[in-house]
Coordinates of C-alpha atoms and ligand atoms in Angstrom, one line a residue:
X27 CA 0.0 0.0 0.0
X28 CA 1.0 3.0 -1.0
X29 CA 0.7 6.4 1.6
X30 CA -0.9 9.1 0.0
X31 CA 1.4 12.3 1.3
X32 CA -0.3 14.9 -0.9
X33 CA 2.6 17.6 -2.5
X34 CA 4.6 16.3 -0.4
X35 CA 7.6 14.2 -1.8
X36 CA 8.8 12.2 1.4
X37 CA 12.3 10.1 0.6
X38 CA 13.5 12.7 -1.8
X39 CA 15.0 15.4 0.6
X40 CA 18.3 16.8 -1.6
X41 CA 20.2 16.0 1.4
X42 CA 23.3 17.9 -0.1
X43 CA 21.2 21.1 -0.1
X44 CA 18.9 21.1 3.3
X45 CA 20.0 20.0 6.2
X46 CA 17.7 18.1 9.4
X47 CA 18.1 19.1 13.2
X48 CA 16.4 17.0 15.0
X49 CA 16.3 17.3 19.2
X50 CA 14.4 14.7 21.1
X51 CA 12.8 15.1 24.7
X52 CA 12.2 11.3 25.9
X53 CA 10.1 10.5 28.8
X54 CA 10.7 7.3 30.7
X55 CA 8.4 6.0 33.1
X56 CA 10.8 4.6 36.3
X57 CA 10.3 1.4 37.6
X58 CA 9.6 2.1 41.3
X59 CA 6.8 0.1 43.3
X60 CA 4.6 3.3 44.3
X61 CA 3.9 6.5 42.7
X62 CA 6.6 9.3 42.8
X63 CA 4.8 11.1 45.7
X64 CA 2.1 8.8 47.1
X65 CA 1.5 5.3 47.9
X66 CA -0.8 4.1 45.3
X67 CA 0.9 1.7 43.0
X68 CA 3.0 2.1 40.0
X69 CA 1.6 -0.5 37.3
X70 CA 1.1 -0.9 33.6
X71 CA -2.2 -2.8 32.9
X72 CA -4.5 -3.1 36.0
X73 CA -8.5 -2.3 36.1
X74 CA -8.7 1.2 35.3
X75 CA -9.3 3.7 38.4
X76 CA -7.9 1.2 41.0
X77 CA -4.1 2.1 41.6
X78 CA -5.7 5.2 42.7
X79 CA -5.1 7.6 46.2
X80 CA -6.5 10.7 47.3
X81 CA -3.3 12.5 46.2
X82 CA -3.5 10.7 43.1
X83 CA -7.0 12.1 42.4
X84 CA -5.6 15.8 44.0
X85 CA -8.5 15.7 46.7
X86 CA -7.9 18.8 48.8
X87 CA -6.0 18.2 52.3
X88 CA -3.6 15.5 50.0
X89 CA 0.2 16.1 50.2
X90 CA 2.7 14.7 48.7
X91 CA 6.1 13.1 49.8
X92 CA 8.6 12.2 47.8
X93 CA 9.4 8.4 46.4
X94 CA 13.2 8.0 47.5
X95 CA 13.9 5.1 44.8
X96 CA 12.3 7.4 42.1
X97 CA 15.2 9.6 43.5
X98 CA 18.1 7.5 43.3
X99 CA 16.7 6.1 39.5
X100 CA 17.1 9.8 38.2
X101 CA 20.5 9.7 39.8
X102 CA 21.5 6.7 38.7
X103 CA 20.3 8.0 34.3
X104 CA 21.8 11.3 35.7
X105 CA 25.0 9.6 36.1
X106 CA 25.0 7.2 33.1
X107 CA 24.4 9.6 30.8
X108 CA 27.5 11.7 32.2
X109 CA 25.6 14.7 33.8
X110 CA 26.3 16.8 36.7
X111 CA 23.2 16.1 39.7
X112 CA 22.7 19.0 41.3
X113 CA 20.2 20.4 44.0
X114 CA 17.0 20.8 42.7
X115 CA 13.4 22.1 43.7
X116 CA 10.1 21.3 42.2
X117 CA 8.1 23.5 40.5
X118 CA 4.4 23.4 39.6
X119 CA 3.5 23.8 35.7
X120 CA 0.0 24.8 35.0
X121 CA -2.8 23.8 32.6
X122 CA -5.9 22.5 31.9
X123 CA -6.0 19.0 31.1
X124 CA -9.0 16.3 32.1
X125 CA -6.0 13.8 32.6
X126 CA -4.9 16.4 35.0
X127 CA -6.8 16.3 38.5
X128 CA -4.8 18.9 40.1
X129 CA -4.9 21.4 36.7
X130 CA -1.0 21.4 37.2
X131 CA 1.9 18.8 37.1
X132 CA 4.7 18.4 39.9
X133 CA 8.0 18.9 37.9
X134 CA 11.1 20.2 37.5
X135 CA 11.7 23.4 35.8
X136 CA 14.7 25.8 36.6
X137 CA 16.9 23.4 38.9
X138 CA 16.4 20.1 37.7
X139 CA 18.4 17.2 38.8
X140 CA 20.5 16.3 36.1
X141 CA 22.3 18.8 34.1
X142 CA 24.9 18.9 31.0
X143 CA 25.4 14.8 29.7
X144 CA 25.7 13.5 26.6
X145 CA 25.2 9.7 24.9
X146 CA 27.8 8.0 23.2
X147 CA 26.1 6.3 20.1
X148 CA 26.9 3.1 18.3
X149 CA 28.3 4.8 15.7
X150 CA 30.6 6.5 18.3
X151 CA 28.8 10.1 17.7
X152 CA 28.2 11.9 20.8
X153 CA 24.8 14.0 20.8
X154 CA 24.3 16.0 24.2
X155 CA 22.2 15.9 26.9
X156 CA 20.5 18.8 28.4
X157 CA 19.2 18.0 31.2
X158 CA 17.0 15.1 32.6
X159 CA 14.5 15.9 35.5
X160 CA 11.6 14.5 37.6
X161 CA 7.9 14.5 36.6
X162 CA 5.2 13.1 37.9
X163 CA 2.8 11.5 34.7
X164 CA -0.6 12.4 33.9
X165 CA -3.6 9.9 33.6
X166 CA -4.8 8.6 30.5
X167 CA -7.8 10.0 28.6
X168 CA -9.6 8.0 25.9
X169 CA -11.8 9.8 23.5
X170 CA -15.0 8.0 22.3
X171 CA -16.3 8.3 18.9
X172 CA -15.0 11.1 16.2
X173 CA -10.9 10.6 15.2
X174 CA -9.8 9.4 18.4
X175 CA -9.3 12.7 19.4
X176 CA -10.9 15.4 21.9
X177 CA -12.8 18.0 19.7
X178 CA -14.7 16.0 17.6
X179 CA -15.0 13.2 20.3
X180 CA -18.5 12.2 21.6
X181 CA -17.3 11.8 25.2
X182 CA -14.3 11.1 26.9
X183 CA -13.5 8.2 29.7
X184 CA -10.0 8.7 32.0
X185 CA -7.8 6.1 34.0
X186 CA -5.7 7.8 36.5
X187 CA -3.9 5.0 37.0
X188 CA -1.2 6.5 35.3
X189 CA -1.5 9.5 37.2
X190 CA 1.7 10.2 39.4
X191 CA 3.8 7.9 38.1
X192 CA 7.4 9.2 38.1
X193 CA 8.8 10.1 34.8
X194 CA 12.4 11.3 33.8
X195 CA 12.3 13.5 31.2
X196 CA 15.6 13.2 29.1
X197 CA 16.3 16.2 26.8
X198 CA 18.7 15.7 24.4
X199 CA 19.9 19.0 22.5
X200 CA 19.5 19.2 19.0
X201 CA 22.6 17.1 17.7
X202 CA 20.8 15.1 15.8
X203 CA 20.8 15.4 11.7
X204 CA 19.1 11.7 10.1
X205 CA 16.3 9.7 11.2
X206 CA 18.6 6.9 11.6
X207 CA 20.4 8.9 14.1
X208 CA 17.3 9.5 15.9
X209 CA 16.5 5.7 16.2
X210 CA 20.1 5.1 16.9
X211 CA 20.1 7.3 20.0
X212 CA 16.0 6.2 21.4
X213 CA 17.5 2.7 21.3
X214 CA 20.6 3.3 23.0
X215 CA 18.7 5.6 25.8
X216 CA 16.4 2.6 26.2
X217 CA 19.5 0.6 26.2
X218 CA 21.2 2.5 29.3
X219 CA 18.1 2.9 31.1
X220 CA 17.4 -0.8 31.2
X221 CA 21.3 -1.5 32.1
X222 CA 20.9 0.7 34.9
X223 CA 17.4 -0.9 36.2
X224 CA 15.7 2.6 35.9
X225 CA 13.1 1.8 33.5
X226 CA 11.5 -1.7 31.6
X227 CA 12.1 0.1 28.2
X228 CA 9.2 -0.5 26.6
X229 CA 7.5 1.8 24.2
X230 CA 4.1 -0.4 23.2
X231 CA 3.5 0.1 26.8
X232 CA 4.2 3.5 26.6
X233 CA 7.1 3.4 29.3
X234 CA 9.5 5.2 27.0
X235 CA 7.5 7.8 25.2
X236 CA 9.3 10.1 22.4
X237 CA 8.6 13.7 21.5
X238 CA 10.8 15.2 18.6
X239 CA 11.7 18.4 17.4
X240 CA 12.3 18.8 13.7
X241 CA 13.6 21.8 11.7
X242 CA 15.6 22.2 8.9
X243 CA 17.8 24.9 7.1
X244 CA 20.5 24.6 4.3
X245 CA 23.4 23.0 4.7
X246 CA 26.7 25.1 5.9
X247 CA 23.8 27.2 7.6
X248 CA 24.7 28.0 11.6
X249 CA 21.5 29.1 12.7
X250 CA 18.6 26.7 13.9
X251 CA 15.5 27.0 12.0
X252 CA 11.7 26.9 13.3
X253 CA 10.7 24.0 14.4
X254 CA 8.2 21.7 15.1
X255 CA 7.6 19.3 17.7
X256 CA 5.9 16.0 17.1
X257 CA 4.1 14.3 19.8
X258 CA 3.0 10.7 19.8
X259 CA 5.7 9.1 18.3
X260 CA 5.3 5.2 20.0
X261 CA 8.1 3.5 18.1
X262 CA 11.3 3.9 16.5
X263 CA 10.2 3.1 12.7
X264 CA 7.1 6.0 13.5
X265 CA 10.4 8.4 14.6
X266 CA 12.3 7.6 11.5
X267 CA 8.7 8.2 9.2
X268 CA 7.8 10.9 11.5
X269 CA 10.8 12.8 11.1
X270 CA 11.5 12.3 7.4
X271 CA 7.4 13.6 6.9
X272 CA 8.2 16.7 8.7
X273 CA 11.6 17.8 7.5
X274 CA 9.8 17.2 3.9
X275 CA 6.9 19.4 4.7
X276 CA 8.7 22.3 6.5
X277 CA 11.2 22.0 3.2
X278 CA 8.0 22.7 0.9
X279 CA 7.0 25.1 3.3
X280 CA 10.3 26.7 2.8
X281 CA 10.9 26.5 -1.3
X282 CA 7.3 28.1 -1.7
X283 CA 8.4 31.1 -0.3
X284 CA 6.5 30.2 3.1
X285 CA 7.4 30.6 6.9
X286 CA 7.3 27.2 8.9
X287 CA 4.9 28.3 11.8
X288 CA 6.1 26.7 15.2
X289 CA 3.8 23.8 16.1
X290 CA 3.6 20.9 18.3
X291 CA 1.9 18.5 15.6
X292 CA 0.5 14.9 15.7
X293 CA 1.8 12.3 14.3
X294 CA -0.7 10.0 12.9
X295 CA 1.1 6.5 12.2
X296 CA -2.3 5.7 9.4
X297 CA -1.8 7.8 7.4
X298 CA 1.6 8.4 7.5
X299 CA 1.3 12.3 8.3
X300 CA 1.7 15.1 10.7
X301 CA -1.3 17.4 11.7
X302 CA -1.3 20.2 13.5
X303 CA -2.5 20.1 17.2
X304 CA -1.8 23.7 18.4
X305 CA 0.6 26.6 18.3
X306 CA 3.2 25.6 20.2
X307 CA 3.5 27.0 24.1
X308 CA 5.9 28.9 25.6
X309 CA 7.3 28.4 29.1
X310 CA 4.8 31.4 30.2
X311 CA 2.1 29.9 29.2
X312 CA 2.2 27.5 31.9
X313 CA 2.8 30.4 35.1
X314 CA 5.5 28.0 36.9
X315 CA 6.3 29.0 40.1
X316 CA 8.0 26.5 43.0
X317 CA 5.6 23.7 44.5
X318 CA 5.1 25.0 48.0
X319 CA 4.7 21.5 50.0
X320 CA 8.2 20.0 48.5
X321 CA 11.3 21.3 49.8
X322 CA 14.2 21.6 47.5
X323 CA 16.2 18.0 46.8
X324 CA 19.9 18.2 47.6
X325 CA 20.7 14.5 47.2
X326 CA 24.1 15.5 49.3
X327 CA 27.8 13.9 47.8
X328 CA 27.7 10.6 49.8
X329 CA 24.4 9.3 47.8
X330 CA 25.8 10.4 44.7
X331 CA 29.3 8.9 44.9
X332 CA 27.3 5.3 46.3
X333 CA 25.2 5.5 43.1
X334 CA 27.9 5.9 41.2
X335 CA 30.0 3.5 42.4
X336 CA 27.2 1.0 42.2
X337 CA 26.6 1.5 38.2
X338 CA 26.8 -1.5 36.0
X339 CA 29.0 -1.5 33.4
X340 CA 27.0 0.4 30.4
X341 CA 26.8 -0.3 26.8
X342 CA 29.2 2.4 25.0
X343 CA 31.5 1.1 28.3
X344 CA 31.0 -2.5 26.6
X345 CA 31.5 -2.0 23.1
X346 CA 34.6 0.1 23.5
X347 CA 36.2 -2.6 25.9
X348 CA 35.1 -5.5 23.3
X349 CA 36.6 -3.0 19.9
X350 CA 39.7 -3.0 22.0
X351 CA 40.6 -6.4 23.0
X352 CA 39.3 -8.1 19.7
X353 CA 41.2 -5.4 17.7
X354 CA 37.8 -4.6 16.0
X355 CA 36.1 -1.5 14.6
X356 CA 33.2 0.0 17.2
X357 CA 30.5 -0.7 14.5
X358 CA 31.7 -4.4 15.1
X359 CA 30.4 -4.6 18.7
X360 CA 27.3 -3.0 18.2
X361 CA 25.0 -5.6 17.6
X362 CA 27.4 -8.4 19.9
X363 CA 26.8 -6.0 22.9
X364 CA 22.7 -5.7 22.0
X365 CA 22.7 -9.6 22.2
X366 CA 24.9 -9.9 25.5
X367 CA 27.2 -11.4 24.0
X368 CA 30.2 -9.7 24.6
X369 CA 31.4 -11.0 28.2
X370 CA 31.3 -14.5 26.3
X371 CA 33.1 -13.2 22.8
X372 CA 35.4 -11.7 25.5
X373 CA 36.3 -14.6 27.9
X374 CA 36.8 -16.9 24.5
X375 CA 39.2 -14.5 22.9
X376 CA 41.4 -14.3 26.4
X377 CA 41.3 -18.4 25.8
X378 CA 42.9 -17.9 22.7
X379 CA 40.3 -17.7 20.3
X380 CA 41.0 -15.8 16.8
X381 CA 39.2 -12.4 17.6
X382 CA 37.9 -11.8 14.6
X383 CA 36.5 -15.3 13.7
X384 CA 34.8 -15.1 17.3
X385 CA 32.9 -11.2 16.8
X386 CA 32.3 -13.2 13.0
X387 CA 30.1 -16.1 14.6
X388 CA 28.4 -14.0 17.4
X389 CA 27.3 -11.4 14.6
X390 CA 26.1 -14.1 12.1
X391 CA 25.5 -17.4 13.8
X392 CA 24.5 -16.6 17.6
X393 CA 21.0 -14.6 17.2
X394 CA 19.4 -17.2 19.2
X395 CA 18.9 -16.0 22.7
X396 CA 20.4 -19.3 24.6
X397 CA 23.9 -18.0 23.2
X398 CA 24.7 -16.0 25.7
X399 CA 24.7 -19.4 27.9
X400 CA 27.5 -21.4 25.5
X401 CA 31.0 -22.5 27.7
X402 CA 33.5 -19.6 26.8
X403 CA 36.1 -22.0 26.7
X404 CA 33.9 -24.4 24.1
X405 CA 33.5 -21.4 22.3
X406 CA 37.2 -21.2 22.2
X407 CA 37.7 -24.6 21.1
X408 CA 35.5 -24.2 18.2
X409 CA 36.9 -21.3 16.8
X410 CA 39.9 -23.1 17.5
X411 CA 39.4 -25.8 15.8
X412 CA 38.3 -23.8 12.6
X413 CA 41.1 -22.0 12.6
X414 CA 43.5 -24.9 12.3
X415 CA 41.8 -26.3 9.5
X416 CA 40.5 -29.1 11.0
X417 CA 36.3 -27.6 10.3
X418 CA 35.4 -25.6 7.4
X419 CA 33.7 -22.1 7.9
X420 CA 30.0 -24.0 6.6
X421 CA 31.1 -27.5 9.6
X422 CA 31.6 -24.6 12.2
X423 CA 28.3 -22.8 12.0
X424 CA 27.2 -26.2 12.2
X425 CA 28.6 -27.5 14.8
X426 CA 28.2 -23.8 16.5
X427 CA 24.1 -24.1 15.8
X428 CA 23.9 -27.8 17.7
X429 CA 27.1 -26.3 20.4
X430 CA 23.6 -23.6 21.3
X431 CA 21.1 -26.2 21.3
X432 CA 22.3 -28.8 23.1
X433 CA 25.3 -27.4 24.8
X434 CA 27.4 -30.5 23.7
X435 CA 31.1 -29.7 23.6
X436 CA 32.5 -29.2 19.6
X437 CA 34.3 -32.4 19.3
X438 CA 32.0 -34.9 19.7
X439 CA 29.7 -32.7 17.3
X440 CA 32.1 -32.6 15.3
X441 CA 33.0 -36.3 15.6
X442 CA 29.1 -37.4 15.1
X443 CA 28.6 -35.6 11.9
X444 CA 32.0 -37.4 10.8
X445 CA 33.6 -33.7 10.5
X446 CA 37.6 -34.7 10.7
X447 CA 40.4 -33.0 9.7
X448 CA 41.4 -34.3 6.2
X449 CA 44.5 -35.5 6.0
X450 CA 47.0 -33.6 3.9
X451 CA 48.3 -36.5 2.1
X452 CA 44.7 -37.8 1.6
X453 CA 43.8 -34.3 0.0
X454 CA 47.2 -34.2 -1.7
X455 CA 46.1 -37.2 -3.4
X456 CA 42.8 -36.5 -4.5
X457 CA 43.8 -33.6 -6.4
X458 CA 47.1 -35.4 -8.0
X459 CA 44.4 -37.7 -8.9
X460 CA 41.8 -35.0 -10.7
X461 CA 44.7 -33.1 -12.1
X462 CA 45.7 -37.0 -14.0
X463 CA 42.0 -38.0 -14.9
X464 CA 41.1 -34.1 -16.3
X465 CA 44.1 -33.2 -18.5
X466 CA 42.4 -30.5 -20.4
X467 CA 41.3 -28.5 -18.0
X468 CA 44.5 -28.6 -16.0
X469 CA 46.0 -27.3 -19.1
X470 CA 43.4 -24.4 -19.0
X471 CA 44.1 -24.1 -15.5
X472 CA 48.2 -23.8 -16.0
X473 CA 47.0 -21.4 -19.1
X474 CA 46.0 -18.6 -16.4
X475 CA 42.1 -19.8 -16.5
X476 CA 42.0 -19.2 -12.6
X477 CA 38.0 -19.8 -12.8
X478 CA 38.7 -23.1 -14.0
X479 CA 39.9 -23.6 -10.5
X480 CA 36.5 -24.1 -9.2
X481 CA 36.3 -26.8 -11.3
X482 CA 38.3 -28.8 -9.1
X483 CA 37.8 -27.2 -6.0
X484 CA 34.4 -28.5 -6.5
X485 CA 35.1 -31.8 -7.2
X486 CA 36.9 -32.2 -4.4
X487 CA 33.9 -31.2 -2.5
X488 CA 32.1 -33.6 -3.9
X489 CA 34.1 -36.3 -3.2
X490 CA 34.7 -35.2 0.3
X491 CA 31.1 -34.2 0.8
X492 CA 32.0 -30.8 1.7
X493 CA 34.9 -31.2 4.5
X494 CA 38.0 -30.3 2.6
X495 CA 38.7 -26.8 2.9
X496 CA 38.9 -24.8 -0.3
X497 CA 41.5 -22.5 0.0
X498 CA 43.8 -26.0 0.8
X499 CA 42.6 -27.3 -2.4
X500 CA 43.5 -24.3 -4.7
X501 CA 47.0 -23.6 -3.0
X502 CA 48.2 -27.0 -3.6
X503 CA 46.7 -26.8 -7.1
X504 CA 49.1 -23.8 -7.4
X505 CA 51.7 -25.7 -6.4
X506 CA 51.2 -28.8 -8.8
X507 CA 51.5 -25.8 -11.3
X508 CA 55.3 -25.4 -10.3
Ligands
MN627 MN1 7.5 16.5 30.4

């Protein structure tokens, strides 16, 4: 099916000519027990209206107190993502919302907790991070009948379970220029905040949810251009559609002769489109001023420095460690770090595995998810044995595959499927003995006809049903030739 996107010419952006800046401001739902300043509990799924408190509903009289893990998880994304935590103070930001009870939201507005990080992506490109404070979520409102949406909707039914749970909201600054970069860096964020426990990481449940800011200007250009923030972006192929959309429209916009008006817009995953929700707010609009029944956070130095020294190891940490001890390129770790793999890859490399061989098979043999459970040192052995000539690249993914399954170790797989080293004599033989019963093309061959050379490589396959190694058979062919 093809997506009907009017005038607009998504996939053809003259990339030499305009340029995309895209910022992202991620919100991630921590994974405390309770709410982040009441009791009631934080959940994904109950009966609506039942992980509900007074506080929750903003009765009058209700106060809140603040969720101490909810703390230390903001300290804990704080550090990972290399930020300075600093005393902070909560602030009340004000609007109208039916998924609002108390017409305002408990958050963080001119001292929030985490200040001035930056991520490290795959790629080794570093986009900043400007800050990354505490929230408290809103409920969730459904609107009956119409679009799905509130002005045309026939009525509207709310869960407040949602209400009050804490958020971290992660603002990245606007370092981003492709909508691969943009999924790169959502999936590493997830990635981080699932090392460091702080979150389950998952968008269809809406605990990672993305908002993006899109503008564009020509290339070489300094200055940011207008922009345009997308809300309802629930998954990283509706970021990368989402963003290319908008950079398409505001560049049409742009080439005829029009300003690009700043918006937050909608983006609608059916039809593949943006739409307009309202003229984007400033900060006035929503008359913060400092939440009178929290005092100010000051986490002190001793909690900090404990948090930090109780950080896992974190995924750019991994994939650097891995590049360096296998000799690899960073791209190489990537997806060996995403599966888990790379304590194994590196504890069968310090057995004296071939390093390369071993990132090799965990990129392109080892997707299934009992991998990460294989005996280093068996590992080890395989590759081992591969590398000595004694399997074939096609027996070791093989024996590799069954090595997974069963967790046998890779000689008596080896053994069973009658995989054994071919003698060099025996193989020496076999070929003196094609070379004598195919005279014409050995000429052809000793002519400089090197594709004839498959020829024989293949008939030694044949004969061997596959166990000779090929690169054996075509040097000693070369040196039959003399
Ligand atoms: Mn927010």
């Amino acid at each position: 099916m093809s997506i009907d996107t009017g005038s607009i010419d998504v996939g053809s952006i003259d990339t030499g000519k305009w340029e995309i800046v895209v910022g992202l401001e991620v919100h991630a739902e921590l994974a405390t027990r309770t709410k982040l300043f009441c009791s009631a509990v934080n959940a994904f799924g109950g009966e609506p209206n039942t992980n509900i408190d007074a506080l929750t509903l903003g009765l009058p009289g209700s106060m809140p107190v603040l969720n101490e893990h909810a703390v230390e998880l903001a300290i804990r994304v704080g550090l990972a993502l290399g930020c300075t935590v600093s005393p902070s103070t909560f602030a009340r930001k004000n609007y109208f919302y039916p998924d609002l009870p108390k017409d305002y939201q408990i958050s963080q507005y001119d001292r929030p907790i985490n200040v001035d990080g930056s991520l490290e992506l795959p790629s080794g490109k570093v986009i900043g991070i400007e800050r990354a404070h505490l929230e408290e979520d809103t409920g969730k409102s459904t609107h009956v009948g119409g679009g799905g949406r509130i002005h045309d909707a026939g009525h509207s039914i709310i869960d407040y379970n949602r209400a009050g749970v804490p958020l971290l909201e992660i603002v990245g600054r606007p370092d981003i220029r492709t909508p691969e970069e943009a999924k790169s860096y959502v999936s590493e964020l997830r990635a981080i905040l699932v090392a460091v426990g702080a979150s389950d990481g998952r968008m269809e449940e809406g605990s990672l949810r993305v908002d993006c800011n899109v503008s564009v200007r020509l290339r070489g250009s300094t200055e940011l251009g207008t922009r345009c923030e997308i809300k309802n972006v629930n998954s990283l192929r509706s970021l990368g559609r989402a963003i290319e959309y908008e950079a398409a429209r505001q560049i049409d916009l742009i080439e005829s002769g029009e300003p690009v008006q700043q918006q937050t817009r909608h983006w609608n995953e059916d039809d593949g489109r943006t739409h307009k929700l309202r003229s984007k707010e400033e900060a006035d609009d929503y008359r913060y001023f400092p939440e009178p029944d929290l005092v100010d956070l000051d986490p002190g130095e001793e909690w900090i420095e404990r948090v930090r020294a109780e950080l896992p190891m974190l995924p750019a940490q991994r994939r650097h460690r891995l590049a360096e001890a296998a000799g690899a390129e960073l791209t190489q770790t990537t997806l060996v770090v995403e599966r888990g793999l790379d304590d194994l890859c590196l504890a069968a490399i310090e057995a004296g595995a071939d390093p390369s061989r071993t990132l090799t098979h965990a990129v392109q043999n080892l997707a299934d998810e009992r991998a990460a459970d294989l005996d280093p040192s068996a590992l080890a052995e395989l590759v081992k044995m591969e590398t000595g000539g004694a399997l074939t690249a096609t027996q070791a993914k093989t024996v590799l595959a069954e090595m997974v399954a069963s967790g046998a170790d890779p000689a008596s797989i080896a053994a069973a499927h009658g995989f054994e080293a071919m003698d060099d004599s025996e193989l020496e033989g076999m070929v003196d003995g094609l070379i004598e019963a195919n005279p014409e093309e050995w000429r052809r061959f000793c002519e400089g006809d090197t594709k004839i050379a498959g020829f024989f490589v293949g008939q030694v396959m044949k004969a061997t049903r596959g166990q000779a190694d090929g690169k054996a058979v075509t040097a000693l062919l070369n040196s039959r030739k003399g």
